C-alpha positions in Angstrom: 6.0 10.5 10.5 4.1 7.5 9.2 5.7 4.1 9.2 4.9 0.4 8.6 5.9 -2.2 11.1 6.7 -5.8 10.1 7.6 -8.6 12.6 8.8 -12.1 11.5 9.0 -14.0 14.7 10.6 -17.4 14.7 11.8 -20.2 17.0 15.4 -19.0 17.1 15.1 -15.2 16.3 12.8 -12.4 15.4 13.3 -9.8 12.7 11.6 -6.5 13.0 11.6 -4.1 10.1 10.2 -0.6 9.9 9.6 1.0 6.5 8.2 4.3 5.3 4.9 4.4 3.5 6.7 4.1 0.2 8.1 0.7 1.2 11.7 1.8 1.8 13.2 -0.1 4.8 14.3 2.4 7.4 15.3 0.1 10.3 15.9 -3.6 10.8 16.4 -5.2 14.3 17.2 -8.8 15.2 15.8 -9.9 18.5 15.3 -13.1 20.4 12.7 -15.8 19.7 9.0 -15.0 20.1 7.8 -18.6 19.8 6.5 -19.2 23.3 6.7 -23.0 22.8 10.4 -22.7 22.1 11.4 -20.3 25.0 9.2 -21.5 27.9 6.2 -19.3 28.0 4.1 -16.5 26.7 5.6 -13.9 29.1 9.1 -14.4 27.7 7.7 -14.2 24.1 6.0 -10.9 25.0 9.2 -9.6 26.6 11.3 -10.5 23.6 8.8 -9.0 21.2 8.6 -5.8 23.1 12.4 -5.5 23.4 12.7 -5.9 19.6 9.9 -3.5 18.7 11.0 -0.8 21.2 14.6 -1.1 19.9 13.4 -0.5 16.4 11.3 2.5 17.6 14.4 4.0 19.4 16.3 3.7 16.1 13.7 6.1 14.7 14.4 8.8 17.3 15.2 11.4 14.7 11.4 11.5 14.1 9.5 13.2 17.0 6.1 11.9 15.9 6.2 8.2 15.1 2.9 6.7 13.9 2.5 3.1 12.5 -0.2 3.2 9.9 0.0 -0.5 9.4 1.6 -3.6 10.9 2.0 -7.3 10.1 3.0 -10.0 12.6 4.1 -13.4 11.5 4.9 -15.4 14.6 6.0 -19.1 14.7 4.3 -21.6 17.0 0.8 -20.1 17.0 -1.2 -22.8 15.3 -4.3 -23.5 17.3 -7.4 -21.4 18.0 -6.2 -20.8 21.6 -2.8 -19.8 20.3 -4.4 -17.4 17.9 -6.5 -15.8 20.7 -3.4 -15.5 22.8 -1.5 -13.9 19.9 -4.3 -11.5 19.3 -4.2 -10.4 23.0 -0.4 -9.9 22.8 -0.5 -7.8 19.7 -3.5 -5.7 20.7 -2.8 -5.3 24.4 0.9 -5.9 25.1 2.7 -3.9 22.4 
């Protein structure tokens, strides 16, 4: 089934939502912060992001074929060119 993934990562918590392609929210998960400046490093931010996203995916276990047709990541603390490049690597390679 096709889904849309949304991630709102802040300094204190991260909200992950999964919706169907009609925009109906199917799953919402609250996870730990993904702001690497707040939690002591990029590795911890990746770990927290993965935990939240995979928890949301597990909540969709009724569907055998899960496919994200679109995603949007808004993550706090990424405000320089280097930050943006690091963020791009995280989203494209780590998740």
